[in-house]
Amino acid sequence: MRAGQSSSAPEQNESPQEQAYSPQDEVFSESDSAIGDDGGPNDDKQNEHLDIGHHMLTLLLDGKLFLAPISQNPHKVMDVGTGTGIWAIDFADAYPSAMVIGTDLSPIQPNFVPPNVNFELDDAQLDWTYGENSFDFVHIRCLMGAINDWAKLYSEVYRCTKPGGYVESFETDIQFTSDDGSVEPGHIMHDWSTRIIDAGETMRRTFKIPKMSKRLIEAAGFVDVVETTYKVPVGGWMEDKKWKEMGRWNLLYLSKGQEGMALYILMNVLNVGYAVLITSFANMESLPYY
């Protein structure tokens, strides 16, 4: 009997923007091949952004790479949408018994990795080539806005997960909110994230998956699904040491990566002008928590 672990990640309060780049400064992942594309930046700035996100989420989990109660000696593990491969590499170092496979649309992973890591160029949205009951643990993280059919993805994960194995899906709710109600419709951060979410619906690549993942994972066949929600600050304004550090890393993560997503989605999907984006970036940078 398979079991599932679902973690829907942080509800954010506010977000600044560090700097904006002209369209030619970003390289985007677009392809007409069977491999497909995720419609996002694919360059050194984005890779740095992904690694910052890995550090931030590891800090969120108090140094752990995951929450699922897997065995101490897993044999085969999949990291879907591995990005720079940093999670897969860290997992392989921590679990030398496991053969870790990281898949992604872009071959941006390093060449020198632990011997129990293998990176494959693959589109997780296509039918998986792996046999049934192949993996002890399947890890999915931060693919919101990149997947057309989450139900199909989770169904393929279920088919390829061994009985008694786990899936952990960790996705971020990009809708900014605040405890005091100040980030509401009309606030630049609320409206900014709402437009990106709306663009995701237009592309049929939803950003709303944190609110859907538990239901879809259960529908795929997984049982004993546990959902854990974290609310993460933006900026170092909290007094608690952990959450102050988390807020600073979250601010850096958003500052380093959000303009890449915005340039592609808002300009190409919603036809927002570049000058409007530059003005929005400047307005966000003027917010006090920046």
Short mmCIF file of C-alpha atoms in Angstrom, two decimals:
data_model
loop_
_atom_site.label_atom_id
_atom_site.label_comp_id
_atom_site.label_asym_id
_atom_site.label_seq_id
_atom_site.Cartn_x
_atom_site.Cartn_y
_atom_site.Cartn_z
CA MET A 1 0.00 0.00 0.00
CA ARG A 2 1.52 3.28 -1.08
CA ALA A 3 1.46 6.27 1.23
CA GLY A 4 1.69 9.93 0.31
CA GLN A 5 3.26 12.97 1.92
CA SER A 6 1.97 16.33 0.74
CA SER A 7 3.50 19.60 1.90
CA SER A 8 1.93 22.81 0.66
CA ALA A 9 4.30 25.65 1.23
CA PRO A 10 4.43 29.07 2.36
CA GLU A 11 1.72 31.65 2.49
CA GLN A 12 3.63 34.89 2.07
CA ASN A 13 2.90 38.28 3.58
CA GLU A 14 4.76 40.73 1.36
CA SER A 15 7.48 40.73 -1.24
CA PRO A 16 9.92 43.27 -2.63
CA GLN A 17 11.76 43.16 -5.92
CA GLU A 18 15.50 43.69 -6.04
CA GLN A 19 16.11 44.74 -9.63
CA ALA A 20 14.65 44.44 -13.09
CA TYR A 21 16.41 43.32 -16.24
CA SER A 22 15.64 44.12 -19.83
CA PRO A 23 14.18 41.22 -21.83
CA GLN A 24 17.46 40.41 -23.56
CA ASP A 25 19.14 39.84 -20.19
CA GLU A 26 17.12 36.69 -19.57
CA VAL A 27 17.42 33.41 -21.43
CA PHE A 28 14.16 31.47 -21.41
CA SER A 29 13.49 27.77 -21.71
CA GLU A 30 11.39 27.43 -24.84
CA SER A 31 11.45 24.51 -27.23
CA ASP A 32 9.45 22.93 -30.02
CA SER A 33 10.94 19.51 -29.31
CA ALA A 34 9.21 16.57 -27.69
CA ILE A 35 10.94 17.50 -24.45
CA GLY A 36 8.84 20.67 -24.19
CA ASP A 37 9.47 23.81 -22.13
CA ASP A 38 8.59 25.31 -18.79
CA GLY A 39 8.40 28.90 -19.99
CA GLY A 40 10.83 30.22 -17.38
CA PRO A 41 14.31 31.73 -17.28
CA ASN A 42 17.20 29.39 -17.97
CA ASP A 43 20.43 31.21 -17.14
CA ASP A 44 22.96 31.79 -14.36
CA LYS A 45 20.68 34.22 -12.54
CA GLN A 46 17.89 31.66 -12.46
CA ASN A 47 20.25 28.89 -11.36
CA GLU A 48 21.42 31.05 -8.45
CA HIS A 49 17.78 31.70 -7.61
CA LEU A 50 17.07 27.95 -7.51
CA ASP A 51 19.98 27.28 -5.16
CA ILE A 52 18.90 30.11 -2.86
CA GLY A 53 15.45 28.53 -2.78
CA HIS A 54 16.94 25.19 -1.82
CA HIS A 55 18.81 26.74 1.09
CA MET A 56 15.71 28.63 2.22
CA LEU A 57 13.46 25.56 2.15
CA THR A 58 16.05 23.42 3.92
CA LEU A 59 16.20 26.09 6.62
CA LEU A 60 12.40 26.02 6.79
CA LEU A 61 12.52 22.27 7.48
CA ASP A 62 15.16 22.76 10.20
CA GLY A 63 17.95 21.31 8.09
CA LYS A 64 15.97 18.37 6.72
CA LEU A 65 15.66 17.67 3.00
CA PHE A 66 12.12 16.28 3.30
CA LEU A 67 9.41 15.33 5.78
CA ALA A 68 8.27 11.92 4.53
CA PRO A 69 9.10 9.05 6.94
CA ILE A 70 11.08 7.03 4.42
CA SER A 71 13.33 4.14 5.40
CA GLN A 72 16.97 4.74 6.30
CA ASN A 73 18.11 2.69 3.31
CA PRO A 74 16.08 3.71 0.26
CA HIS A 75 17.11 2.05 -2.98
CA LYS A 76 15.75 4.27 -5.75
CA VAL A 77 14.67 7.91 -5.50
CA MET A 78 13.33 10.37 -8.08
CA ASP A 79 13.66 14.16 -7.95
CA VAL A 80 11.18 15.60 -10.47
CA GLY A 81 12.19 18.97 -11.94
CA THR A 82 15.60 18.78 -10.30
CA GLY A 83 16.82 22.17 -11.57
CA THR A 84 20.48 22.57 -10.66
CA GLY A 85 20.36 19.16 -9.00
CA ILE A 86 21.24 20.52 -5.57
CA TRP A 87 18.52 18.59 -3.71
CA ALA A 88 19.36 15.34 -5.50
CA ILE A 89 23.06 15.75 -4.72
CA ASP A 90 22.43 16.50 -1.05
CA PHE A 91 20.08 13.52 -0.79
CA ALA A 92 22.61 11.22 -2.46
CA ASP A 93 25.30 12.31 -0.01
CA ALA A 94 22.98 11.68 2.94
CA TYR A 95 21.70 8.32 1.63
CA PRO A 96 24.53 6.47 -0.13
CA SER A 97 22.33 3.37 -0.41
CA ALA A 98 20.02 5.18 -2.83
CA MET A 99 20.31 5.61 -6.57
CA VAL A 100 18.97 9.12 -7.12
CA ILE A 101 17.58 10.14 -10.50
CA GLY A 102 16.98 13.83 -11.15
CA THR A 103 14.96 14.82 -14.21
CA ASP A 104 14.62 18.23 -15.81
CA LEU A 105 13.99 19.93 -19.14
CA SER A 106 17.38 21.69 -19.01
CA PRO A 107 20.83 20.05 -18.72
CA ILE A 108 22.11 22.60 -16.20
CA GLN A 109 23.28 20.14 -13.54
CA PRO A 110 26.99 19.81 -12.64
CA ASN A 111 29.15 17.07 -14.13
CA PHE A 112 30.97 16.13 -10.93
CA VAL A 113 28.39 14.57 -8.63
CA PRO A 114 28.21 11.65 -6.19
CA PRO A 115 28.37 8.26 -7.94
CA ASN A 116 24.80 7.46 -6.89
CA VAL A 117 23.27 10.41 -8.78
CA ASN A 118 22.13 10.35 -12.39
CA PHE A 119 20.59 13.33 -14.19
CA GLU A 120 18.26 12.77 -17.13
CA LEU A 121 16.79 15.18 -19.67
CA ASP A 122 13.09 14.41 -19.46
CA ASP A 123 9.65 15.98 -19.46
CA ALA A 124 7.71 14.85 -16.39
CA GLN A 125 4.45 15.74 -18.14
CA LEU A 126 4.87 13.00 -20.72
CA ASP A 127 4.22 9.33 -20.01
CA TRP A 128 7.04 8.14 -17.77
CA THR A 129 9.39 5.53 -19.19
CA TYR A 130 9.98 3.96 -15.77
CA GLY A 131 8.30 0.72 -14.88
CA GLU A 132 5.65 0.26 -12.24
CA ASN A 133 6.80 0.15 -8.62
CA SER A 134 10.23 1.61 -9.44
CA PHE A 135 10.82 4.20 -6.70
CA ASP A 136 10.87 4.21 -2.92
CA PHE A 137 10.51 7.98 -2.80
CA VAL A 138 9.50 10.63 -5.34
CA HIS A 139 10.29 14.26 -4.54
CA ILE A 140 8.56 17.19 -6.28
CA ARG A 141 9.22 20.82 -5.43
CA CYS A 142 8.36 24.27 -6.80
CA LEU A 143 6.87 23.27 -10.14
CA MET A 144 3.88 25.61 -9.83
CA GLY A 145 3.27 27.39 -13.12
CA ALA A 146 5.18 24.72 -15.07
CA ILE A 147 2.73 21.78 -15.15
CA ASN A 148 -0.32 21.53 -17.41
CA ASP A 149 -1.88 18.45 -15.86
CA TRP A 150 -1.08 17.83 -12.21
CA ALA A 151 -3.54 14.93 -12.00
CA LYS A 152 -1.65 13.09 -14.72
CA LEU A 153 1.70 13.84 -13.07
CA TYR A 154 0.56 12.45 -9.72
CA SER A 155 -0.93 9.42 -11.46
CA GLU A 156 2.41 8.66 -13.09
CA VAL A 157 4.13 9.14 -9.74
CA TYR A 158 1.72 6.67 -8.16
CA ARG A 159 2.25 4.11 -10.92
CA CYS A 160 6.02 4.31 -10.54
CA THR A 161 6.11 4.35 -6.72
CA LYS A 162 6.63 1.07 -4.87
CA PRO A 163 3.94 -0.15 -2.46
CA GLY A 164 4.83 1.45 0.87
CA GLY A 165 6.73 4.23 -0.88
CA TYR A 166 6.21 7.97 -0.56
CA VAL A 167 5.72 11.08 -2.64
CA GLU A 168 6.43 14.54 -1.25
CA SER A 169 5.12 17.52 -3.19
CA PHE A 170 6.18 20.94 -1.92
CA GLU A 171 4.67 23.93 -3.71
CA THR A 172 4.54 27.63 -2.89
CA ASP A 173 1.41 29.76 -2.74
CA ILE A 174 2.54 32.92 -4.53
CA GLN A 175 -0.45 35.01 -3.42
CA PHE A 176 0.92 37.56 -0.96
CA THR A 177 -1.17 38.19 2.16
CA SER A 178 -0.72 39.77 5.59
CA ASP A 179 -1.99 39.03 9.07
CA ASP A 180 -3.14 42.62 9.59
CA GLY A 181 -5.04 42.79 6.30
CA SER A 182 -2.85 45.51 4.81
CA VAL A 183 -1.92 43.42 1.76
CA GLU A 184 -5.31 43.38 0.08
CA PRO A 185 -6.69 44.17 -3.40
CA GLY A 186 -5.12 47.45 -4.47
CA HIS A 187 -1.83 46.75 -2.68
CA ILE A 188 0.93 46.36 -5.25
CA MET A 189 2.10 43.00 -3.89
CA HIS A 190 -1.41 41.54 -3.83
CA ASP A 191 -2.18 42.74 -7.34
CA TRP A 192 1.23 41.65 -8.66
CA SER A 193 0.81 38.07 -7.51
CA THR A 194 -2.83 37.98 -8.61
CA ARG A 195 -1.84 38.90 -12.16
CA ILE A 196 0.75 36.15 -12.29
CA ILE A 197 -1.79 33.64 -10.96
CA ASP A 198 -4.30 34.78 -13.60
CA ALA A 199 -1.64 34.39 -16.29
CA GLY A 200 -1.01 30.85 -15.10
CA GLU A 201 -4.68 30.05 -15.64
CA THR A 202 -4.46 31.53 -19.14
CA MET A 203 -1.46 29.30 -19.89
CA ARG A 204 -3.25 26.33 -18.27
CA ARG A 205 -0.28 26.02 -15.94
CA THR A 206 -1.84 26.78 -12.60
CA PHE A 207 -0.12 28.47 -9.69
CA LYS A 208 -2.99 27.35 -7.43
CA ILE A 209 -1.61 23.84 -6.92
CA PRO A 210 -0.85 24.30 -3.17
CA LYS A 211 -4.60 24.33 -2.54
CA MET A 212 -5.19 21.36 -4.86
CA SER A 213 -2.29 18.99 -4.25
CA LYS A 214 -3.71 16.99 -1.32
CA ARG A 215 -6.93 16.21 -3.19
CA LEU A 216 -5.09 15.29 -6.39
CA ILE A 217 -2.55 13.11 -4.59
CA GLU A 218 -5.36 11.22 -2.91
CA ALA A 219 -7.22 10.91 -6.22
CA ALA A 220 -4.09 9.37 -7.75
CA GLY A 221 -4.34 6.54 -5.20
CA PHE A 222 -2.03 7.56 -2.36
CA VAL A 223 -3.23 7.06 1.21
CA ASP A 224 -2.34 8.55 4.61
CA VAL A 225 -1.70 11.91 2.98
CA VAL A 226 -0.40 14.54 5.40
CA GLU A 227 -0.57 18.22 4.49
CA THR A 228 1.69 20.69 6.29
CA THR A 229 1.36 24.43 5.69
CA TYR A 230 4.00 27.04 6.52
CA LYS A 231 3.54 30.80 6.64
CA VAL A 232 6.82 32.49 5.77
CA PRO A 233 7.62 36.20 6.27
CA VAL A 234 9.27 38.36 3.63
CA GLY A 235 12.12 40.41 5.08
CA GLY A 236 13.85 40.24 8.45
CA TRP A 237 11.18 41.98 10.49
CA MET A 238 10.25 39.14 12.86
CA GLU A 239 11.90 38.90 16.28
CA ASP A 240 12.22 35.11 16.34
CA LYS A 241 15.73 34.17 15.18
CA LYS A 242 14.67 31.40 12.79
CA TRP A 243 11.88 33.38 11.16
CA LYS A 244 14.01 36.50 10.90
CA GLU A 245 16.59 34.50 8.95
CA MET A 246 13.85 32.81 6.93
CA GLY A 247 12.40 36.19 6.02
CA ARG A 248 15.76 37.47 4.85
CA TRP A 249 16.35 34.42 2.68
CA ASN A 250 12.81 34.64 1.32
CA LEU A 251 13.39 38.28 0.42
CA LEU A 252 16.61 37.35 -1.37
CA TYR A 253 14.90 34.44 -3.14
CA LEU A 254 12.09 36.65 -4.41
CA SER A 255 14.44 39.48 -5.35
CA LYS A 256 16.73 37.21 -7.34
CA GLY A 257 14.07 35.33 -9.24
CA GLN A 258 10.74 37.05 -9.51
CA GLU A 259 11.62 39.44 -12.32
CA GLY A 260 12.51 36.52 -14.59
CA MET A 261 9.09 34.97 -14.11
CA ALA A 262 7.39 38.33 -14.53
CA LEU A 263 9.23 39.21 -17.74
CA TYR A 264 8.09 36.01 -19.40
CA ILE A 265 4.58 35.69 -18.03
CA LEU A 266 3.39 39.28 -17.82
CA MET A 267 4.96 40.42 -21.09
CA ASN A 268 4.27 37.36 -23.23
CA VAL A 269 1.00 36.11 -21.77
CA LEU A 270 -0.75 39.25 -20.52
CA ASN A 271 1.03 41.69 -22.88
CA VAL A 272 2.13 44.01 -20.08
CA GLY A 273 4.58 46.60 -21.37
CA TYR A 274 8.19 46.59 -20.25
CA ALA A 275 7.94 50.17 -18.98
CA VAL A 276 5.01 49.17 -16.78
CA LEU A 277 7.06 46.31 -15.34
CA ILE A 278 9.99 48.60 -14.59
CA THR A 279 7.66 50.98 -12.76
CA SER A 280 6.20 48.08 -10.78
CA PHE A 281 9.68 46.89 -9.78
CA ALA A 282 10.56 50.40 -8.58
CA ASN A 283 7.33 50.70 -6.59
CA MET A 284 7.96 47.38 -4.87
CA GLU A 285 11.53 48.37 -4.02
CA SER A 286 10.17 51.43 -2.23
CA LEU A 287 8.13 49.37 0.23
CA PRO A 288 9.38 49.65 3.85
CA TYR A 289 10.07 45.94 4.31
CA TYR A 290 12.44 46.03 1.34
#
